N, CA, C and O atoms as a DFTB+ gen file, in Angstrom:
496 C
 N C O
     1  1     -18.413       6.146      13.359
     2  2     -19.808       6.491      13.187
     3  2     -20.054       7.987      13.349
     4  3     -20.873       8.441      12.550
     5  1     -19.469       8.931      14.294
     6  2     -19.628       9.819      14.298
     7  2     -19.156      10.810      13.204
     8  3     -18.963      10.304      12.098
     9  1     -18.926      12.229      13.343
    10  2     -17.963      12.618      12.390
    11  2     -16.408      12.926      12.201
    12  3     -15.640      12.923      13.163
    13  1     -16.070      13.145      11.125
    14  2     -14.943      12.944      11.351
    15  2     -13.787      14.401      11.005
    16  3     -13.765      15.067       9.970
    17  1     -12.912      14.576      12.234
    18  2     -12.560      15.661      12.276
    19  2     -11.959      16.857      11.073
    20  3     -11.316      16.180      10.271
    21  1     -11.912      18.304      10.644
    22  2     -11.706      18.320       9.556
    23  2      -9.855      18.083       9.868
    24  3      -9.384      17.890      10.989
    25  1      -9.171      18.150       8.778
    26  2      -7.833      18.075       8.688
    27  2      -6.768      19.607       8.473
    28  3      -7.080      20.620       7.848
    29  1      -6.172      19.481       8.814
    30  2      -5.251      21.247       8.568
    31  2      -4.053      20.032       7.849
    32  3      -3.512      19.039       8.333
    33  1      -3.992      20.583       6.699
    34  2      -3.266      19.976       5.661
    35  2      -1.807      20.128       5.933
    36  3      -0.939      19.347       5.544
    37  1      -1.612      21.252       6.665
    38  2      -0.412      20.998       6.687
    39  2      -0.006      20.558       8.041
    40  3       1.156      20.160       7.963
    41  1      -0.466      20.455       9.261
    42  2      -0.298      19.274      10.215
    43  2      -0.653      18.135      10.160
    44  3      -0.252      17.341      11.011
    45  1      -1.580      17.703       9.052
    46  2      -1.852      16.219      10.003
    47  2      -2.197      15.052       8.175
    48  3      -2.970      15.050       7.217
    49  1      -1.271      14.442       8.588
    50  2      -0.726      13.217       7.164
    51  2      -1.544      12.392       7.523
    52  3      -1.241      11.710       8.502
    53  1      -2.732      12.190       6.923
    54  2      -3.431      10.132       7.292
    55  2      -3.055       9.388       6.453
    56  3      -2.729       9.789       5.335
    57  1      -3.027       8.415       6.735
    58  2      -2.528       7.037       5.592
    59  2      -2.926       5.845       6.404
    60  3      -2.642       5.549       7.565
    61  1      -3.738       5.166       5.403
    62  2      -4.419       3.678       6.028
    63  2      -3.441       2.971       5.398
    64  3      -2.784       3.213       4.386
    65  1      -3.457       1.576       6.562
    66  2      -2.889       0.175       6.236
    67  2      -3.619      -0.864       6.099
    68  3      -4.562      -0.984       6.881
    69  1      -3.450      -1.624       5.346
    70  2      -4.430      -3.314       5.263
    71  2      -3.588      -4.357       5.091
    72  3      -2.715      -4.163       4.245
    73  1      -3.586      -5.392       5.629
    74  2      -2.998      -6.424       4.699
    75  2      -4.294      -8.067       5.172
    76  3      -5.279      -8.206       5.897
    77  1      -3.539      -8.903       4.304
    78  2      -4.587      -9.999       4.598
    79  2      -5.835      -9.508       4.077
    80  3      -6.898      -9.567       4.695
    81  1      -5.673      -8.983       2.833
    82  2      -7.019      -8.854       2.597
    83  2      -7.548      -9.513       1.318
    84  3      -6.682      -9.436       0.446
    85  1      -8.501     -10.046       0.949
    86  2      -8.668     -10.668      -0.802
    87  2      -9.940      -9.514      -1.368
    88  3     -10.308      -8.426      -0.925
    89  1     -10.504     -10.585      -2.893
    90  2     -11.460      -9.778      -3.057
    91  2     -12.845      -9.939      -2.489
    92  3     -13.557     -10.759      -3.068
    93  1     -13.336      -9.317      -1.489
    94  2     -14.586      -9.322      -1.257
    95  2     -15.169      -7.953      -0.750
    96  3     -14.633      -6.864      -0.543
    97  1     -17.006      -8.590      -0.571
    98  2     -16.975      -6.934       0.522
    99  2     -16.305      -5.964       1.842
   100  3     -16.268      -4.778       2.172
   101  1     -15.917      -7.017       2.236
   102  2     -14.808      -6.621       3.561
   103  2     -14.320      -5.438       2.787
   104  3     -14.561      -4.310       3.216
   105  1     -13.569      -5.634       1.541
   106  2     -12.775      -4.843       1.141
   107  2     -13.236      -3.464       0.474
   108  3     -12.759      -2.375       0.794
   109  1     -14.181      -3.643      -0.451
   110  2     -14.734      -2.425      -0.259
   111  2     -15.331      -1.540       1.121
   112  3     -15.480      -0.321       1.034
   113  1     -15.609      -2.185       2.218
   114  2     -16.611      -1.704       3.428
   115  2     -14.581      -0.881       3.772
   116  3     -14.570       0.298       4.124
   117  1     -13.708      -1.331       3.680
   118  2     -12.493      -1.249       4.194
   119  2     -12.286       0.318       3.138
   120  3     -12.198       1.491       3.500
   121  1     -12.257      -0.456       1.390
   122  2     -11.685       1.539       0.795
   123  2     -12.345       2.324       1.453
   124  3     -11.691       3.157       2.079
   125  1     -13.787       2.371       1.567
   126  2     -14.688       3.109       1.815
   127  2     -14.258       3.804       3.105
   128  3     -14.512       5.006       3.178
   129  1     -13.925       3.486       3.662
   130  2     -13.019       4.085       4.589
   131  2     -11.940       4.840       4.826
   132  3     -11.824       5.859       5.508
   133  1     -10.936       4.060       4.006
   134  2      -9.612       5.025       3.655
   135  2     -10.266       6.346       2.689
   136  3      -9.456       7.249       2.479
   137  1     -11.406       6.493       2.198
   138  2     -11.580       7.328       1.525
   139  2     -11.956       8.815       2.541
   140  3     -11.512       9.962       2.594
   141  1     -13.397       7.749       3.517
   142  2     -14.184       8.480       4.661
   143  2     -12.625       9.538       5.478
   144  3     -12.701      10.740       5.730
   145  1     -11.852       8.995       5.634
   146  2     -10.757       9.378       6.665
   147  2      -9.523      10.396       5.802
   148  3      -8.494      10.799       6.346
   149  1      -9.924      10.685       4.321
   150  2      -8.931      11.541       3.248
   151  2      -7.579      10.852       3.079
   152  3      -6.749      11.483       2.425
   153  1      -7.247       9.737       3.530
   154  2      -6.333       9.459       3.625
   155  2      -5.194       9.731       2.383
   156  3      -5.624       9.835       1.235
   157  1      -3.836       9.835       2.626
   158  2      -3.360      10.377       1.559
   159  2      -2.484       9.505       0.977
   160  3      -1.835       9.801      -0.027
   161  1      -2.375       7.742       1.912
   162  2      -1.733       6.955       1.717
   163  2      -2.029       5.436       1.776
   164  3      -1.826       4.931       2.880
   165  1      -2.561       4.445       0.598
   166  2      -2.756       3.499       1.162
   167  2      -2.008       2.776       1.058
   168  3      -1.455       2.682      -0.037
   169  1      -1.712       2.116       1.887
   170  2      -0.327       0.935       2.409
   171  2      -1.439      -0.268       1.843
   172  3      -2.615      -0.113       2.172
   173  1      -1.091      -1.393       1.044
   174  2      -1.076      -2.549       1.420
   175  2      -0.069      -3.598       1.711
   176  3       0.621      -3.864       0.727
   177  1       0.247      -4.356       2.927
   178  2       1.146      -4.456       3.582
   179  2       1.499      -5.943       3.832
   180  3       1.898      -6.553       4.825
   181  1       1.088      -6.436       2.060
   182  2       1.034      -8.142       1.596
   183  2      -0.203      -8.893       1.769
   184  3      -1.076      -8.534       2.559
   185  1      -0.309     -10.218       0.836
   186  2      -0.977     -11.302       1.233
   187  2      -2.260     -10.143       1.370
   188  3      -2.768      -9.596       2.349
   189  1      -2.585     -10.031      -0.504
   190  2      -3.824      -9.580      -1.017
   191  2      -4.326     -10.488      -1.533
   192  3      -5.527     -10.422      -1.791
   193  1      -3.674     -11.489      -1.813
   194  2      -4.235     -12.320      -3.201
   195  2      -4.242     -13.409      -3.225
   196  3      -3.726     -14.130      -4.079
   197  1      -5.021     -13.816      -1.986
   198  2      -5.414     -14.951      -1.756
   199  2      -5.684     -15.723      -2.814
   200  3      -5.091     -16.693      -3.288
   201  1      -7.026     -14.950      -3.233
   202  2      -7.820     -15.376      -4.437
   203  2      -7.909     -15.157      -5.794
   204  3      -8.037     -16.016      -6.666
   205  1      -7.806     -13.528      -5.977
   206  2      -7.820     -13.036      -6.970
   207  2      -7.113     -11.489      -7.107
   208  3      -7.725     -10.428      -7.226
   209  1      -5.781     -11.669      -7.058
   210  2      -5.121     -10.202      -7.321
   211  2      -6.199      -9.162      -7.878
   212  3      -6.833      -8.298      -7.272
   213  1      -6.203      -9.549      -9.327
   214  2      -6.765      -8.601      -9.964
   215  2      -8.452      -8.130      -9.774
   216  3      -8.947      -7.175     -10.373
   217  1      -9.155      -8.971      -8.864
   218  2      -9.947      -8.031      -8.573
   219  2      -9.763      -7.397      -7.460
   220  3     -10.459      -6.383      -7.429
   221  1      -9.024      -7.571      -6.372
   222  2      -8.104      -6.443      -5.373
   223  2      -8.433      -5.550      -5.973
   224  3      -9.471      -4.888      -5.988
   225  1      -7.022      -5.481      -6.795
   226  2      -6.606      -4.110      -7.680
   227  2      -8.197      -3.322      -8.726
   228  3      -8.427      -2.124      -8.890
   229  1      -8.827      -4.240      -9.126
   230  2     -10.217      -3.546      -9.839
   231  2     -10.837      -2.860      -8.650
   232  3     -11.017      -1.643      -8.701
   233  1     -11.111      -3.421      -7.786
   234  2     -12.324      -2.514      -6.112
   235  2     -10.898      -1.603      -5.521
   236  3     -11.324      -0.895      -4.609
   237  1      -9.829      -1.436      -5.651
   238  2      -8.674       0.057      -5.774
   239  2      -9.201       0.722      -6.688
   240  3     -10.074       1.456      -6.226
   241  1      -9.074       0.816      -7.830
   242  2      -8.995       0.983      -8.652
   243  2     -10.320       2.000      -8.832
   244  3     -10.345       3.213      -9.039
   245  1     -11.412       1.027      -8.672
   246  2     -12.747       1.760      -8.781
   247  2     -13.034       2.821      -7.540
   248  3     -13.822       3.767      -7.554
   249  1     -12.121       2.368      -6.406
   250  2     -12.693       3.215      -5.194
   251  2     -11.778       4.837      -5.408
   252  3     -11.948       5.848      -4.726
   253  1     -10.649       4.628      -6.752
   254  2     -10.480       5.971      -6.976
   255  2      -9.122       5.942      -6.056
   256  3      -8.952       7.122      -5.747
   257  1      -7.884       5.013      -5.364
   258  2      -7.180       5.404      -4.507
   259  2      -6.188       4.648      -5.441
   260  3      -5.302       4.291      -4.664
   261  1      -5.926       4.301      -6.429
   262  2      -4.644       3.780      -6.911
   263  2      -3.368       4.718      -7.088
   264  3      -2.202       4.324      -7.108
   265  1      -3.783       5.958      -7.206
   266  2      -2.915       6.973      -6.836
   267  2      -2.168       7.321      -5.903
   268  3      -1.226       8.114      -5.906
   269  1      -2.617       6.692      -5.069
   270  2      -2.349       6.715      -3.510
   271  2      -2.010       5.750      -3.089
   272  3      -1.729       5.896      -1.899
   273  1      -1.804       4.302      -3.591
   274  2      -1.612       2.897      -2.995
   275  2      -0.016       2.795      -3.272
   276  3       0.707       3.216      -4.175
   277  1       0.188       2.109      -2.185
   278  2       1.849       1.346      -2.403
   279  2       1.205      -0.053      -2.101
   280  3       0.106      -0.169      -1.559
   281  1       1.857      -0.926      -2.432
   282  2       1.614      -2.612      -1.981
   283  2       2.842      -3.208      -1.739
   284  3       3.864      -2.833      -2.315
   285  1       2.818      -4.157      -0.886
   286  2       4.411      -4.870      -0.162
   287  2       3.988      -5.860      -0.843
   288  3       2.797      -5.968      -1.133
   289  1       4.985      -6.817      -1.236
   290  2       4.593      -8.530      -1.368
   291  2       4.829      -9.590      -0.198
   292  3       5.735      -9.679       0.631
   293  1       3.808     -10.278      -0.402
   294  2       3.528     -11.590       0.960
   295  2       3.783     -12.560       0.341
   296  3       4.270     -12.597      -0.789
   297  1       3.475     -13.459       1.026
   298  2       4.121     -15.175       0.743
   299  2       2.303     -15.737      -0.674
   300  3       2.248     -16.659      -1.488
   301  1       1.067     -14.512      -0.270
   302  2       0.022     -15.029      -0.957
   303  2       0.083     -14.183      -2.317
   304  3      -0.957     -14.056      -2.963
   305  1       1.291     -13.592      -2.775
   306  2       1.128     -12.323      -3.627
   307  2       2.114     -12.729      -4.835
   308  3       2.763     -13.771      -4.734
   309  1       2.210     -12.060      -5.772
   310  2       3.055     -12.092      -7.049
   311  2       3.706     -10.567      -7.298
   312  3       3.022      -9.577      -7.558
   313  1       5.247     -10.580      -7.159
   314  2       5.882      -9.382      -7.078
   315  2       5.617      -8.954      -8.803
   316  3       5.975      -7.880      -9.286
   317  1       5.070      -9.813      -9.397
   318  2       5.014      -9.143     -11.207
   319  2       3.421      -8.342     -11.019
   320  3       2.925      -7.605     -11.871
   321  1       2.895      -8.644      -9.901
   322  2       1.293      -8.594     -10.092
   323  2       1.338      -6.774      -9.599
   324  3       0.641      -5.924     -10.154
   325  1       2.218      -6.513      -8.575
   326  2       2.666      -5.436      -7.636
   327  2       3.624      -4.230      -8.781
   328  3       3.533      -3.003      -8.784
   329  1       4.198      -4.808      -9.359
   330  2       5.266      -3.894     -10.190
   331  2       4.287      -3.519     -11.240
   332  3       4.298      -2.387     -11.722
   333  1       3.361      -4.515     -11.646
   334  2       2.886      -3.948     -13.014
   335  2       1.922      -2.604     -12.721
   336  3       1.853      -1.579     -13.399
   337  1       0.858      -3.103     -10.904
   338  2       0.403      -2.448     -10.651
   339  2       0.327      -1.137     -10.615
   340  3      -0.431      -0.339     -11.166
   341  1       1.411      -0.992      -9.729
   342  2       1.746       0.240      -8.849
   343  2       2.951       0.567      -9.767
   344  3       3.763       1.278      -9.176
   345  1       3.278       0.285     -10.929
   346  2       4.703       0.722     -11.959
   347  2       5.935       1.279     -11.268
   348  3       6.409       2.415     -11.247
   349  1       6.414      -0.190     -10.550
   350  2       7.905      -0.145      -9.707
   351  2       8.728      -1.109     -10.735
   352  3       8.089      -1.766     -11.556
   353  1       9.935      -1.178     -10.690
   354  2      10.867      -2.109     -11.273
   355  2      10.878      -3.186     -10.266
   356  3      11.027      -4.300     -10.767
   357  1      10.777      -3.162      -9.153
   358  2      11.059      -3.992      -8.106
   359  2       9.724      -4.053      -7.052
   360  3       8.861      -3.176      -7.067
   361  1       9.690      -5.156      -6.188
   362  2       9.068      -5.087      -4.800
   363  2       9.893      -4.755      -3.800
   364  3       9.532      -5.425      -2.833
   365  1      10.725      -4.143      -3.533
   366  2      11.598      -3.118      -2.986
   367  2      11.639      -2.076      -3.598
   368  3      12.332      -2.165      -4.612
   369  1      10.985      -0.654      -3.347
   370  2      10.960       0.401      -3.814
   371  2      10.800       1.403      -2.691
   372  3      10.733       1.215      -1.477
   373  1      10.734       3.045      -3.748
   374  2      10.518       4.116      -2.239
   375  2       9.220       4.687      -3.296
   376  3       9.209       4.771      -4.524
   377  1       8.213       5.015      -2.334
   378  2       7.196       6.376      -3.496
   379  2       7.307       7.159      -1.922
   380  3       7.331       6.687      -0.785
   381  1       7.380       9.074      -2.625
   382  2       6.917       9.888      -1.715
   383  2       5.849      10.541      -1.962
   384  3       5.390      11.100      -2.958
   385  1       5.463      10.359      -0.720
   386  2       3.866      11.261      -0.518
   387  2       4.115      12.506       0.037
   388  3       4.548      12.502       1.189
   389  1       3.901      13.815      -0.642
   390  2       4.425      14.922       0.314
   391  2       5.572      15.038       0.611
   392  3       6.573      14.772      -0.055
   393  1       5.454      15.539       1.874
   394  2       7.240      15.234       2.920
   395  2       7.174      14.490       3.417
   396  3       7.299      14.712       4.621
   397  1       6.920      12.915       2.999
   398  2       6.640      11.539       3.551
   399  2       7.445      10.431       2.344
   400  3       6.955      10.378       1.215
   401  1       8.377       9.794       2.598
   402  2       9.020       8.640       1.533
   403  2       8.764       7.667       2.673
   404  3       8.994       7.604       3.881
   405  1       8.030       6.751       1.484
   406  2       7.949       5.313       2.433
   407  2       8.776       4.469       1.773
   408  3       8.731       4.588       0.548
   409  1       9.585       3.578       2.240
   410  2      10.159       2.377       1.722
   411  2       9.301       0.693       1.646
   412  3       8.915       0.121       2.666
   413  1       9.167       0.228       0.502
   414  2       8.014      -0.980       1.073
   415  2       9.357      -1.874       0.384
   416  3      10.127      -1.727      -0.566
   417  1       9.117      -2.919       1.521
   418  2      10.325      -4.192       1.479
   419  2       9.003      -5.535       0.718
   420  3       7.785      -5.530       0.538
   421  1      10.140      -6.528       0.470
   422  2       9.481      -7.693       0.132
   423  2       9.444      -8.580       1.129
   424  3      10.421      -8.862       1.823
   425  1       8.286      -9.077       1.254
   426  2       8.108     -10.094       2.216
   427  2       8.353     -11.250       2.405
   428  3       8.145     -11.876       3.445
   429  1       8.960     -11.758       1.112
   430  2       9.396     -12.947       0.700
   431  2      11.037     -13.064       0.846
   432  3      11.725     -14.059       1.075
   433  1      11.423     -11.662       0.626
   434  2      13.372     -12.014       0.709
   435  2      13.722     -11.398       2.118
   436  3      13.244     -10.490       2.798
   437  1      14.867     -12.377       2.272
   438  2      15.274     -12.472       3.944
   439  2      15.793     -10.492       3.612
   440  3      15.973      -9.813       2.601
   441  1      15.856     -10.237       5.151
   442  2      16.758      -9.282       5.359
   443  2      17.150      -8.995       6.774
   444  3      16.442      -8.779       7.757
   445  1      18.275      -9.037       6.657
   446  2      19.483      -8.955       7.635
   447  2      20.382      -7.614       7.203
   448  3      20.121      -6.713       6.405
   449  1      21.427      -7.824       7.967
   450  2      22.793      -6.826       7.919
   451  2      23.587      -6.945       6.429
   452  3      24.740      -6.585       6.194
   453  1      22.779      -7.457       5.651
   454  2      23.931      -8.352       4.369
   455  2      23.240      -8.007       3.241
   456  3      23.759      -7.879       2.132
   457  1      21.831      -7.819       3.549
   458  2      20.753      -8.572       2.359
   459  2      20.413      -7.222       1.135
   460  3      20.208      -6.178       1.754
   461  1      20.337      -7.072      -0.034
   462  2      19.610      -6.379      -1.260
   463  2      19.145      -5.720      -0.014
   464  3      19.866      -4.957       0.630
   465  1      17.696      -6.084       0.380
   466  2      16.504      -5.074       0.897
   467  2      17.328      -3.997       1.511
   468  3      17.216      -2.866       1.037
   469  1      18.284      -4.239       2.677
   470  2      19.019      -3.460       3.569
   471  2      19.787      -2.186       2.974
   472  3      19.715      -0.995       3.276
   473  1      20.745      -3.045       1.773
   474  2      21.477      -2.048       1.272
   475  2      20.565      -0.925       0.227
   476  3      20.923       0.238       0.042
   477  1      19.525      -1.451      -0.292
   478  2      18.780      -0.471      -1.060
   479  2      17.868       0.972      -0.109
   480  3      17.463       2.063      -0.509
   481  1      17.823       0.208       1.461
   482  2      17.334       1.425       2.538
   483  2      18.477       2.326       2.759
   484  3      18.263       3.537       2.811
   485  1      20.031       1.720       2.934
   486  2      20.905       2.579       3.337
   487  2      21.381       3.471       1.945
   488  3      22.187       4.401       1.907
   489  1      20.643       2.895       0.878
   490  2      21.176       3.701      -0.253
   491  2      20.493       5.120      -0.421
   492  3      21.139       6.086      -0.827
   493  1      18.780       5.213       0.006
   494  2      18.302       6.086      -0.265
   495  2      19.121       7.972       0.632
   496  3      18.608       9.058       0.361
């Protein structure tokens, strides 16, 4: 509610996370936020799509942060819905932000000492 501090760009990285989220107002009252705060990264972090992927991705989309979004896949999500989105080959991928690489895993495939997900982190 109050205001919110300015940022020195080159100390200080914000990046919001969500997950469990579908389409409703929650979710806009939620961009509206990652926007309020400059954030330079939005994580969604699975199990968007309860209901309706694609209007998720339309209230992104409109709030102007798809540039900025990575998405993980959940057990409520479609890894074709995520790749087409965010234009990955996979739901295991890296995007860097800055001097920031995030890795987003799938939520659906095991990972252990053995597994794809693992060896594609030790590859980067």
């Amino acid at each position: 509610t109050g205001s919110i501090p300015s940022i020195n760009e080159s100390k200080v990285f914000r990046f919001s996370a969500l997950a469990d989220i579908d389409n409703n107002n929650g979710l806009v009252t939620q961009l509206n936020l990652v926007k309020k705060y400059q954030s330079k990264v939005f994580a969604v972090a699975g199990d968007f799509a309860y209901q309706s992927a694609s209007g998720v991705f339309d209230k992104i989309t409109a709030a102007g942060l798809k540039p900025i979004t990575i998405i993980a896949d959940g057990n409520h999500d479609d890894c074709g819905d995520i790749q087409n989105y965010v234009q990955v080959n996979s739901c295991v991928y890296t995007k860097v932000f800055g001097k920031v690489k995030f890795f987003v895993l799938d939520g659906n495939e095991p990972f252990s000492c053995s597994t794809t997900q693992l060896n594609s982190l030790n590859s980067e």
